[in-house]
XYZ file of C-alpha atoms in Angstrom:
709
model
C 4.162 -20.719 3.312
C 7.688 -19.633 4.701
C 10.780 -21.509 4.573
C 10.939 -21.717 8.281
C 7.396 -23.320 8.428
C 8.118 -25.927 5.793
C 11.583 -26.651 7.567
C 9.867 -27.177 11.017
C 6.852 -29.284 9.528
C 9.787 -31.776 8.102
C 11.457 -31.421 11.464
C 8.712 -32.532 13.436
C 7.784 -35.353 11.279
C 11.424 -36.744 11.734
C 12.223 -36.078 15.138
C 9.989 -38.682 16.878
C 11.925 -41.507 14.696
C 15.114 -40.299 15.813
C 14.266 -40.137 19.582
C 12.619 -43.394 19.714
C 15.908 -44.973 17.959
C 18.160 -43.433 20.568
C 16.105 -43.986 23.748
C 16.117 -47.603 23.070
C 19.814 -47.686 23.655
C 20.080 -45.870 26.722
C 20.333 -46.522 30.359
C 16.750 -46.658 32.222
C 17.542 -43.761 34.640
C 19.047 -41.605 31.933
C 16.019 -42.110 29.815
C 13.565 -41.225 32.709
C 15.727 -38.024 33.277
C 15.800 -37.020 29.414
C 12.034 -37.552 29.360
C 11.284 -35.495 32.576
C 13.594 -32.750 31.314
C 11.623 -32.892 28.176
C 8.566 -32.181 29.962
C 10.181 -29.413 31.829
C 11.116 -27.599 28.709
C 7.541 -27.968 27.183
C 6.230 -26.171 30.343
C 8.726 -23.344 30.188
C 10.429 -24.472 33.346
C 13.739 -23.774 32.017
C 16.045 -23.288 34.950
C 14.707 -26.463 36.670
C 15.397 -28.454 33.415
C 19.017 -26.912 33.302
C 19.705 -27.767 37.155
C 18.795 -31.482 36.367
C 20.757 -31.479 33.349
C 23.922 -30.219 35.059
C 23.230 -32.870 37.866
C 23.443 -35.611 35.720
C 25.992 -38.326 36.127
C 25.767 -39.610 32.537
C 24.579 -37.707 29.591
C 24.016 -39.149 26.184
C 23.489 -37.283 23.083
C 19.768 -37.037 23.524
C 20.135 -35.528 26.856
C 22.193 -32.782 24.948
C 19.637 -32.512 22.143
C 16.894 -32.139 24.608
C 18.172 -29.216 26.485
C 19.563 -27.644 23.324
C 16.184 -27.724 21.337
C 14.316 -26.860 24.658
C 16.491 -23.409 24.887
C 15.841 -23.142 20.972
C 12.061 -23.555 21.382
C 11.687 -20.705 23.900
C 13.874 -18.376 21.685
C 17.141 -18.783 23.683
C 19.122 -19.123 20.846
C 22.376 -17.982 22.078
C 22.143 -20.218 25.140
C 21.197 -23.216 22.825
C 24.619 -22.246 20.774
C 26.625 -22.070 23.767
C 25.279 -25.325 24.983
C 26.213 -26.775 21.622
C 29.628 -25.656 21.527
C 29.912 -27.233 24.927
C 28.599 -30.675 23.706
C 31.322 -30.546 20.753
C 34.228 -30.026 23.472
C 32.755 -32.805 25.444
C 33.324 -35.209 22.582
C 29.902 -36.339 22.237
C 29.217 -37.487 18.811
C 26.654 -35.344 17.056
C 23.741 -37.029 15.483
C 21.047 -36.354 12.990
C 18.969 -34.376 15.073
C 21.771 -32.610 16.749
C 23.132 -31.431 13.283
C 19.622 -30.331 12.217
C 18.759 -28.077 15.535
C 22.646 -26.645 15.204
C 21.902 -25.340 11.269
C 18.507 -24.164 12.394
C 19.894 -22.356 15.295
C 22.643 -20.711 13.072
C 19.990 -20.079 10.447
C 17.901 -18.018 12.696
C 20.656 -16.261 14.363
C 22.365 -15.353 10.887
C 25.375 -16.894 12.347
C 27.411 -17.848 9.084
C 30.831 -18.808 10.376
C 29.523 -21.281 13.239
C 26.765 -22.696 10.731
C 29.972 -23.363 7.966
C 31.781 -25.044 10.699
C 28.934 -27.440 11.525
C 28.634 -27.983 8.040
C 32.316 -29.256 7.969
C 31.471 -31.498 10.592
C 28.526 -32.933 8.792
C 30.700 -33.555 5.755
C 33.171 -35.423 7.895
C 30.548 -37.636 9.470
C 28.680 -38.253 6.049
C 25.386 -37.151 7.388
C 24.546 -34.769 4.413
C 22.524 -37.562 2.867
C 20.183 -37.461 5.646
C 16.658 -35.773 5.024
C 16.555 -33.644 7.970
C 20.346 -32.518 7.924
C 19.935 -31.663 4.163
C 16.913 -29.795 4.433
C 18.623 -27.802 7.726
C 21.544 -26.780 5.447
C 19.465 -25.568 2.828
C 17.391 -23.479 5.231
C 20.617 -22.203 7.001
C 22.441 -21.113 3.742
C 19.100 -19.537 2.395
C 18.900 -17.619 5.600
C 22.535 -16.507 5.870
C 23.933 -16.577 2.461
C 21.184 -16.051 -0.039
C 19.552 -17.897 -2.817
C 22.661 -18.791 -4.562
C 24.102 -21.134 -1.618
C 21.048 -22.605 -1.260
C 20.811 -23.392 -4.850
C 24.131 -25.241 -4.277
C 22.948 -27.295 -1.714
C 20.072 -28.042 -3.603
C 22.127 -29.099 -6.694
C 24.387 -31.369 -4.625
C 21.599 -32.959 -2.501
C 18.433 -33.234 -4.284
C 18.485 -36.546 -5.602
C 18.836 -37.869 -2.283
C 16.412 -35.567 -0.619
C 13.062 -34.981 -1.769
C 12.014 -32.726 0.761
C 14.517 -29.853 -0.775
C 12.229 -29.641 -3.778
C 9.709 -27.575 -1.825
C 12.235 -25.804 0.509
C 13.872 -24.670 -2.646
C 10.433 -23.083 -4.132
C 9.990 -21.498 -0.964
C 13.050 -19.931 -0.968
C 12.624 -18.523 -4.625
C 9.185 -17.423 -3.589
C 10.509 -15.655 -0.484
C 13.055 -13.792 -2.620
C 10.310 -12.745 -4.996
C 11.879 -14.710 -7.760
C 8.338 -16.207 -9.080
C 9.905 -17.581 -12.785
C 12.692 -19.259 -11.112
C 10.103 -20.867 -8.530
C 7.782 -21.840 -11.420
C 10.380 -23.493 -13.448
C 11.532 -25.413 -10.439
C 7.912 -26.513 -9.864
C 7.496 -27.694 -13.359
C 10.594 -29.828 -13.005
C 9.401 -31.527 -9.716
C 9.309 -35.373 -9.951
C 6.346 -35.451 -7.775
C 4.326 -32.341 -6.684
C 2.245 -32.493 -3.589
C -0.024 -29.932 -2.164
C 2.805 -28.172 -0.342
C 4.324 -27.216 -3.548
C 1.108 -26.388 -5.248
C 0.246 -23.992 -2.242
C 3.571 -22.459 -1.938
C 3.457 -21.345 -5.423
C -0.199 -20.072 -5.331
C 0.554 -18.526 -2.388
C 3.510 -16.660 -3.813
C 1.739 -15.424 -6.853
C -1.047 -14.368 -5.024
C 1.187 -12.045 -2.818
C 3.296 -10.674 -5.634
C 2.423 -7.544 -7.672
C -0.085 -8.281 -10.414
C 0.336 -12.207 -9.695
C -3.220 -12.911 -8.719
C -4.423 -13.866 -11.891
C -1.556 -16.181 -12.384
C -2.514 -17.682 -8.714
C -6.154 -18.470 -9.719
C -4.701 -20.228 -13.312
C -2.574 -22.321 -11.081
C -5.429 -23.352 -8.689
C -7.641 -24.405 -11.656
C -4.766 -26.382 -13.190
C -4.231 -28.016 -9.941
C -7.959 -28.899 -9.625
C -7.767 -30.230 -13.348
C -4.486 -32.357 -12.758
C -6.123 -34.472 -9.871
C -2.709 -34.649 -8.361
C -3.465 -33.720 -4.918
C -6.602 -32.195 -2.969
C -6.287 -28.666 -2.208
C -6.072 -27.935 1.689
C -7.112 -25.092 3.879
C -4.232 -23.048 3.176
C -4.454 -23.563 -0.356
C -7.962 -22.329 -0.403
C -7.160 -19.449 1.677
C -4.506 -18.029 -0.608
C -7.113 -18.581 -3.472
C -9.875 -16.805 -1.814
C -7.448 -13.688 -1.020
C -6.356 -13.585 -4.802
C -10.092 -13.235 -5.690
C -10.131 -10.543 -3.220
C -7.453 -8.760 -4.093
C -8.764 -8.970 -7.909
C -12.218 -8.124 -6.428
C -13.447 -11.010 -8.780
C -16.949 -12.234 -7.307
C -17.964 -14.752 -9.702
C -14.760 -16.854 -9.570
C -14.467 -16.183 -5.739
C -18.090 -17.561 -5.091
C -16.840 -21.023 -7.327
C -13.976 -21.345 -4.992
C -16.510 -20.813 -2.138
C -18.493 -23.800 -3.460
C -15.450 -25.833 -3.734
C -14.297 -25.433 0.000
C -17.925 -26.181 1.101
C -17.383 -29.586 -0.656
C -14.108 -30.087 1.166
C -15.698 -29.376 4.502
C -13.694 -25.936 5.278
C -16.616 -23.486 5.276
C -16.838 -23.023 9.061
C -12.905 -23.285 9.270
C -11.787 -19.961 11.040
C -8.590 -19.222 8.981
C -11.265 -19.770 5.589
C -14.077 -17.813 7.464
C -11.882 -14.769 7.862
C -10.648 -14.914 4.267
C -14.370 -15.331 2.944
C -15.395 -12.425 4.986
C -12.541 -10.144 3.714
C -13.334 -11.440 0.246
C -17.113 -10.618 0.074
C -16.337 -7.042 2.061
C -13.601 -6.213 -0.839
C -16.472 -7.147 -3.523
C -18.935 -4.819 -1.695
C -21.298 -8.253 -1.159
C -21.632 -7.315 2.623
C -24.698 -9.334 2.875
C -22.623 -12.593 1.930
C -19.885 -11.491 4.134
C -22.532 -11.297 7.121
C -24.104 -14.356 6.202
C -20.331 -16.112 6.470
C -19.567 -14.205 9.700
C -22.917 -15.617 11.293
C -22.335 -19.197 10.105
C -18.663 -19.401 11.648
C -18.440 -21.211 15.202
C -15.751 -19.982 17.531
C -15.168 -16.772 15.551
C -11.492 -15.321 15.603
C -11.162 -11.621 16.345
C -9.597 -11.639 12.794
C -13.003 -12.477 10.950
C -14.709 -9.867 13.126
C -12.179 -7.092 11.997
C -12.362 -8.077 8.348
C -16.171 -7.454 8.520
C -16.055 -4.246 10.414
C -13.349 -3.160 7.561
C -15.824 -4.099 5.058
C -18.601 -2.197 6.704
C -16.428 0.706 7.009
C -15.114 0.672 3.474
C -18.936 0.828 2.292
C -19.604 3.788 4.490
C -21.796 1.674 6.971
C -20.099 3.139 10.157
C -23.313 2.443 12.209
C -23.420 -1.397 11.504
C -19.569 -1.569 11.915
C -20.053 0.110 15.288
C -22.666 -2.577 16.490
C -20.112 -5.294 15.375
C -17.290 -3.600 17.230
C -19.568 -3.056 20.446
C -20.331 -6.778 20.738
C -16.523 -7.884 20.802
C -15.605 -9.553 23.847
C -12.072 -8.389 23.889
C -11.246 -5.671 21.015
C -7.285 -5.569 19.905
C -5.540 -2.625 18.437
C -6.671 -3.603 14.856
C -10.601 -3.039 16.089
C -9.741 0.075 17.658
C -7.646 1.393 14.521
C -10.300 0.371 12.169
C -13.234 2.051 14.149
C -10.774 5.301 14.598
C -10.310 5.647 10.844
C -14.005 4.816 10.138
C -15.185 7.434 12.550
C -12.714 10.182 10.911
C -13.764 9.019 7.469
C -17.429 9.842 8.072
C -16.742 13.126 10.099
C -17.288 11.819 13.730
C -13.731 13.078 14.589
C -14.496 13.514 18.186
C -15.561 9.664 18.332
C -12.065 8.983 16.895
C -10.460 10.859 19.529
C -12.751 9.108 22.442
C -11.931 5.869 21.315
C -8.094 6.589 21.056
C -8.248 7.976 24.588
C -10.059 4.903 25.678
C -7.294 2.387 24.430
C -5.554 0.714 27.424
C -2.743 -0.218 25.169
C -1.815 2.059 22.386
C 0.647 0.715 19.619
C 2.826 2.615 17.148
C -0.094 1.840 14.502
C -2.696 3.354 16.630
C -0.660 6.701 16.987
C -0.122 6.668 13.331
C -3.593 6.565 12.796
C -4.409 9.239 15.156
C -1.527 11.467 13.653
C -3.626 11.202 10.128
C -6.752 11.748 12.086
C -5.606 15.167 13.829
C -3.915 16.159 10.257
C -7.348 15.733 8.605
C -9.124 17.819 11.152
C -6.901 20.625 10.790
C -5.236 19.884 14.286
C -1.599 19.943 13.143
C -0.449 20.936 16.430
C -1.704 17.868 18.123
C -0.732 15.620 15.646
C 2.971 16.724 15.909
C 2.657 16.650 19.707
C 1.833 12.732 19.100
C 4.633 12.502 16.577
C 7.289 13.709 19.144
C 5.783 11.436 21.924
C 6.886 8.526 19.508
C 10.584 9.560 19.342
C 11.725 5.895 20.880
C 9.388 3.727 18.665
C 8.723 5.735 15.262
C 8.660 3.646 12.249
C 8.766 4.948 8.283
C 4.668 5.150 8.707
C 4.966 7.445 11.440
C 7.252 9.859 9.473
C 5.118 9.456 6.302
C 1.586 10.141 8.331
C 3.631 13.296 9.756
C 4.752 14.602 6.104
C 1.054 13.881 4.906
C -0.234 15.701 7.540
C 1.843 18.810 6.761
C 0.727 18.740 3.288
C -2.863 18.282 3.896
C -2.431 21.751 5.944
C -0.237 23.169 3.250
C 2.886 23.298 5.318
C 5.016 22.198 2.759
C 8.348 23.549 3.411
C 7.916 21.560 7.032
C 7.117 18.443 5.258
C 10.445 18.667 3.492
C 12.394 19.277 6.401
C 10.809 16.208 8.013
C 12.260 14.415 5.075
C 15.768 15.888 5.609
C 15.498 14.837 9.189
C 14.524 11.215 8.128
C 17.872 11.168 5.890
C 19.845 12.477 8.649
C 18.893 9.891 11.065
C 18.849 7.163 8.277
C 15.303 6.277 8.615
C 14.297 3.711 5.896
C 12.278 5.171 3.263
C 9.158 3.428 1.997
C 7.088 3.948 -1.489
C 4.785 6.160 0.408
C 7.733 8.517 1.538
C 8.614 9.419 -2.182
C 4.934 9.494 -2.933
C 4.050 12.089 -0.187
C 7.088 13.909 -1.358
C 6.289 14.167 -4.874
C 2.949 15.292 -4.168
C 4.638 18.146 -2.061
C 6.664 19.297 -5.060
C 3.622 19.193 -6.939
C 1.781 21.410 -4.573
C 4.860 23.872 -4.496
C 5.263 23.448 -8.324
C 8.938 23.142 -7.361
C 10.429 21.364 -10.204
C 14.125 21.692 -8.892
C 13.109 20.170 -5.539
C 11.219 17.449 -7.636
C 14.196 16.715 -9.558
C 16.594 16.566 -6.426
C 14.094 14.025 -4.726
C 13.977 12.006 -8.248
C 17.921 11.661 -7.639
C 17.360 10.204 -4.154
C 14.837 7.934 -5.335
C 16.939 6.428 -8.185
C 19.344 5.061 -5.387
C 16.600 3.026 -3.966
C 14.723 -0.296 -4.884
C 11.327 1.956 -5.699
C 12.731 3.751 -9.139
C 10.399 1.442 -11.168
C 7.603 0.969 -8.603
C 4.574 1.721 -10.356
C 2.862 3.342 -7.349
C 5.890 5.866 -6.984
C 6.195 6.261 -10.683
C 2.547 7.532 -10.878
C 3.488 10.408 -8.198
C 6.564 11.257 -10.281
C 4.567 11.397 -13.601
C 2.026 13.535 -11.878
C 4.652 15.875 -10.317
C 6.520 16.615 -13.530
C 3.489 17.100 -15.134
C 1.968 19.651 -12.914
C 5.464 21.577 -12.577
C 5.674 21.867 -16.595
C 7.970 19.160 -17.708
C 5.872 16.785 -19.815
C 9.085 15.258 -21.455
C 10.290 14.144 -18.179
C 6.613 12.881 -17.154
C 6.930 10.755 -20.484
C 10.591 9.205 -19.143
C 8.988 8.557 -15.767
C 6.189 6.762 -17.429
C 8.590 4.750 -19.601
C 10.567 3.670 -16.595
C 7.803 1.838 -15.221
C 7.937 -1.995 -16.002
C 4.209 -2.677 -15.994
C 1.992 0.626 -15.931
C -1.351 0.076 -14.504
C -4.513 2.102 -14.963
C -3.296 4.580 -12.239
C 0.144 5.322 -14.291
C -1.820 5.567 -17.572
C -4.403 8.014 -16.137
C -1.684 10.247 -14.460
C 0.237 10.540 -18.077
C -3.196 11.332 -19.487
C -4.059 13.789 -17.187
C -0.431 15.499 -17.712
C -1.263 15.805 -21.563
C -4.500 17.355 -20.668
C -2.986 19.909 -18.247
C -0.647 20.673 -21.125
C -3.679 21.257 -23.744
C -2.313 18.130 -25.871
C -5.476 16.625 -26.286
C -4.624 14.508 -29.676
C -1.485 13.066 -27.631
C -3.636 12.233 -24.603
C -6.339 10.363 -27.014
C -3.076 8.233 -28.666
C -2.029 7.423 -25.241
C -5.507 6.375 -24.338
C -5.971 3.933 -27.226
C -2.444 2.556 -26.639
C -3.526 1.782 -23.087
C -6.638 -0.104 -24.306
C -4.147 -1.975 -26.791
C -2.047 -3.072 -24.085
C -5.469 -4.545 -22.234
C -5.524 -1.927 -19.454
C -9.178 -1.683 -18.601
C -9.996 2.367 -17.972
C -11.592 3.660 -14.712
C -13.461 6.635 -13.795
C -10.456 8.880 -13.318
C -8.997 7.894 -16.663
C -12.149 9.014 -18.032
C -12.196 12.344 -16.348
C -8.570 12.905 -17.641
C -9.436 12.085 -21.170
C -12.555 14.372 -21.387
C -10.477 17.223 -19.899
C -7.839 16.695 -22.484
C -10.783 16.839 -25.234
C -12.158 20.215 -23.755
C -8.574 21.869 -23.271
C -7.985 20.609 -27.324
C -11.415 21.555 -28.561
C -12.046 17.974 -29.785
C -15.866 17.994 -29.023
C -16.944 14.793 -31.241
C -14.042 12.980 -29.853
C -14.928 13.825 -26.187
C -18.891 12.955 -26.730
C -17.938 9.903 -28.389
C -15.734 8.887 -25.474
C -18.565 10.143 -23.000
C -21.086 7.729 -24.547
C -18.616 4.851 -24.746
C -17.776 5.211 -20.656
C -20.590 3.416 -19.584
C -21.917 1.350 -22.603
C -18.450 -0.293 -23.302
C -16.620 -0.069 -19.718
C -19.180 0.032 -17.261
C -18.208 3.282 -15.695
C -21.239 4.971 -14.551
C -20.767 8.754 -14.709
C -20.694 11.085 -11.826
C -21.016 14.619 -11.400
C -17.272 15.196 -12.311
C -17.720 13.572 -15.415
C -20.845 15.807 -16.508
C -18.903 18.751 -15.330
C -16.018 17.521 -17.777
C -18.736 17.246 -20.544
C -20.676 20.680 -19.918
C -16.599 22.154 -19.964
C -16.101 20.372 -23.407
C -19.268 21.942 -24.917
C -18.796 25.448 -23.075
C -15.320 25.982 -24.225
C -16.494 25.146 -27.951
C -19.107 27.944 -27.611
C -21.854 25.331 -27.477
C -23.534 27.334 -24.568
C -27.119 26.229 -25.143
C -26.063 22.768 -25.778
C -24.268 22.293 -22.472
C -27.150 24.035 -20.736
C -29.792 21.440 -22.398
C -27.203 18.720 -21.313
C -27.432 19.697 -17.797
C -31.209 19.732 -17.798
C -31.089 15.875 -19.209
C -28.607 14.738 -16.584
C -30.003 11.755 -14.386
C -28.495 13.405 -11.176
C -28.996 16.760 -9.882
C -26.451 19.284 -11.202
C -24.069 20.539 -8.302
C -21.673 23.650 -8.017
C -19.193 22.041 -10.309
C -21.414 21.544 -13.188
C -23.020 24.804 -13.127
C -19.713 26.430 -12.260
C -18.134 25.062 -15.694
C -21.037 26.426 -17.742
C -20.667 30.143 -15.801
C -16.943 29.968 -16.652
C -17.562 29.051 -20.331
C -20.212 32.079 -20.398
C -17.662 34.385 -19.193
C -15.102 33.403 -21.886
C -17.922 33.786 -24.580
C -19.617 36.671 -23.127
C -22.966 35.241 -22.978
C -25.198 37.011 -20.694
C -28.119 35.181 -20.835
C -26.952 31.524 -19.961
C -24.456 33.124 -17.625
C -27.397 34.818 -15.481
C -29.321 31.423 -15.423
C -26.154 29.642 -14.579
C -25.373 32.059 -11.737
C -28.895 31.907 -10.560
C -28.658 28.017 -10.246
C -25.223 28.527 -8.404
C -26.948 31.463 -5.769
C -29.575 28.942 -4.954
C -26.977 26.220 -4.235
C -24.733 28.449 -2.365
C -25.265 32.185 -2.003
C -21.980 32.843 -0.425
C -19.720 31.755 -3.490
C -17.743 34.613 -4.071
C -16.606 33.829 -7.491
C -19.809 33.812 -8.943
C -20.292 37.479 -8.190
C -16.863 38.183 -9.467
C -17.662 36.374 -12.836
C -20.919 38.089 -13.329
C -19.748 41.393 -12.489
C -16.968 40.876 -14.923
C -19.789 40.029 -17.522
C -21.643 42.728 -17.121
C -18.477 45.180 -17.004
C -17.468 44.024 -20.508
C -20.951 44.136 -21.829
C -21.428 47.636 -20.720
C -24.141 46.963 -18.135
C -22.845 49.112 -15.511
C -25.784 49.364 -13.343
C -25.977 45.453 -13.150
C -22.278 45.507 -12.588
C -22.800 47.786 -9.277
C -25.628 45.878 -8.190
C -23.913 42.611 -8.014
C -20.896 44.337 -6.596
C -23.187 45.680 -3.637
C -24.588 42.358 -3.011
C -20.985 41.008 -2.914
C -20.110 43.852 -0.194
C -23.311 42.904 1.801
C -22.143 39.451 2.250
C -19.129 40.661 4.011
C -16.540 38.476 2.582
C -13.357 39.009 0.447
C -12.030 37.376 -2.305
C -8.527 36.028 -1.891
C -5.851 37.943 -3.944
C -4.385 35.969 -6.586
C -0.579 35.350 -6.502
C 2.342 34.164 -8.552
C 5.412 32.485 -7.793
C 9.011 31.667 -9.079
C 11.398 29.319 -8.309
C 15.232 30.435 -8.134
C 18.308 28.513 -6.194
C 15.727 25.701 -4.772
C 13.748 28.745 -3.052
C 10.299 29.580 -3.900
C 9.261 33.143 -3.858
C 5.426 34.058 -3.969
C 4.307 37.357 -4.850
C 0.350 38.929 -4.713
C -0.867 42.386 -5.222
C 0.603 45.400 -3.400
C 2.935 42.681 -1.529
C 5.671 44.071 0.093
C 6.964 41.410 2.363
C 9.864 40.528 0.182
C 13.462 41.879 1.685
C 14.099 43.097 -1.978
C 10.672 44.688 -2.674
C 11.815 48.465 -3.505
C 14.374 46.796 -5.979
C 11.663 44.509 -7.619
C 8.851 47.419 -7.677
C 11.700 50.000 -9.296
C 12.571 47.197 -12.069
C 8.915 46.852 -12.597
C 8.432 50.462 -12.877
C 11.294 50.645 -15.466
C 9.981 47.941 -17.519
C 6.714 49.840 -17.677
C 8.190 52.758 -18.704
C 10.148 50.948 -21.616
C 6.988 49.286 -22.727
C 5.192 52.471 -22.828
C 7.808 54.137 -24.940
C 6.937 51.589 -27.668
C 3.207 52.620 -28.029
C 2.627 54.442 -31.368
C 0.184 57.515 -31.611
C -2.647 56.721 -33.688
C -2.964 58.444 -37.011
């Protein structure tokens, strides 16, 4: 619940009392005019109401309040403030309702000076103790001056105004100060359902706060102080959704049935989203079918859930039954089609949209980028010049990276800085990924310097990208420093630092980090086990790796995938246990793919095992007869073992395929520029000097060769 929502709720409860008290003291004609003006404002006929007000022979405080609040309700805040100034000059005495409306206007316009002037008038009139005025003061200062000024108002007035407790908690929650909100909550003389709901909702929306939201809900249930309302239950269901906690969510579902909220539109949408996030799509569909007068949000939640599970045809059925789809519905289907390879359907749907939003365009930029149509993505990006948001820029940068146009991505970032476009956490994550792909440590360090000046420097999402960048650019010490700067590392951050050690062959340190992660109570996932198994493979820690592989499913419930099996084959193969690796593949519960057999073949190349190597190569040929690397590795094995006939045969087969192996390349970074070299490359402007230096170095090396005795 927002500060404005709570303030408006309190305002509506008190406004009728004020009006009733004042109407009884007015002349009959003035009363009837005020009532008619109020009706005109409610129906949106502002000009007629204003003409009626201007022609009134006698205006009371209610007349002024009616027209000021009328303009305010329709978002005409400047006009309302101008009328307020005219009212003050007319020597009409402000009442409680006038002060409340005036302070609310200043709060919404962020007009600090006029609001402070009104506060002075409030003090002179002695109206601070009125509940509505005190609440408006807190709302005004929280909006215009921040939480400290709001705290001062609360300190001065809370003994006479119980409404301020809830407003202060909302203020803390909106500023992300959950500890202060909880302290205030614990000090409350009487906690109502609004206080409980505000705190639960705040924790639900905060990072890593969903467990605390559930804890508070069960404490609320146990206290019997209040009964949860639909907003409380909506927040709790969403907390279960974010945690993917199916068991607790079902318990909450039972509670809301007891209170009669099962078919509520708000709750129905939250339940559908919850069951979809927990991949209990049959339960989501059951709720969907049971809710009467379904809102579009509920349908969109089900479509999102079906798409996330890859059930695009079922999502399409729901989408096609919608009476009137909105941009969210279209965006979901566009993404869904693209994710399952139906790019043409994505394009068709985008063309069908009658009203495209910037979100739709951002989605389509990503779709075109994924399908390799970077030119079309750039055209869409250029068409959004007047309405681009940070997501548009991030989508275009991601598109460049996906299409290996890394320099263009960095140039786009420079344009963002020049145009002072706000950065998001995704901006930095995308850029650090660019530096990882370029292996550009200097560029990564420059971007890190930019990051430190932003609020995202300790963000776990950005920090994980930073760890990955430093690891891949060869600086494991900087990766460690980046990991240490994350206030509360999650499983992704731990996985990134473990992967970094695996990449650098530091297997023992990776295992220590893994054990430390477990001690911190962080549960490993599939990606974590890929990292730790790779670390064991690179360090030759066979026993430790096999032990961890067995624990993976038995203790942590992580079902092995082809990637995990490939890691184990690599682990055994690097240690020279080639027959054991081959036997392991045969016993796998799933059919081995190219990655698994490829891991075995590479190990055979290292250990020069022709027998196992030939069998692995034959398996790979049966899966894909045009895999160039298999021919190259097999040819090299034959050459080293002196099997020249077999080598020539493999080379001939490779020539018959009419494919060529991409040449290897090397690169070096100097003065923030990346120089790439490949065999017989003469594109560099200083190539003659480079080759002359290389020849000179080769001659010097040869001069040190000692003739044999």
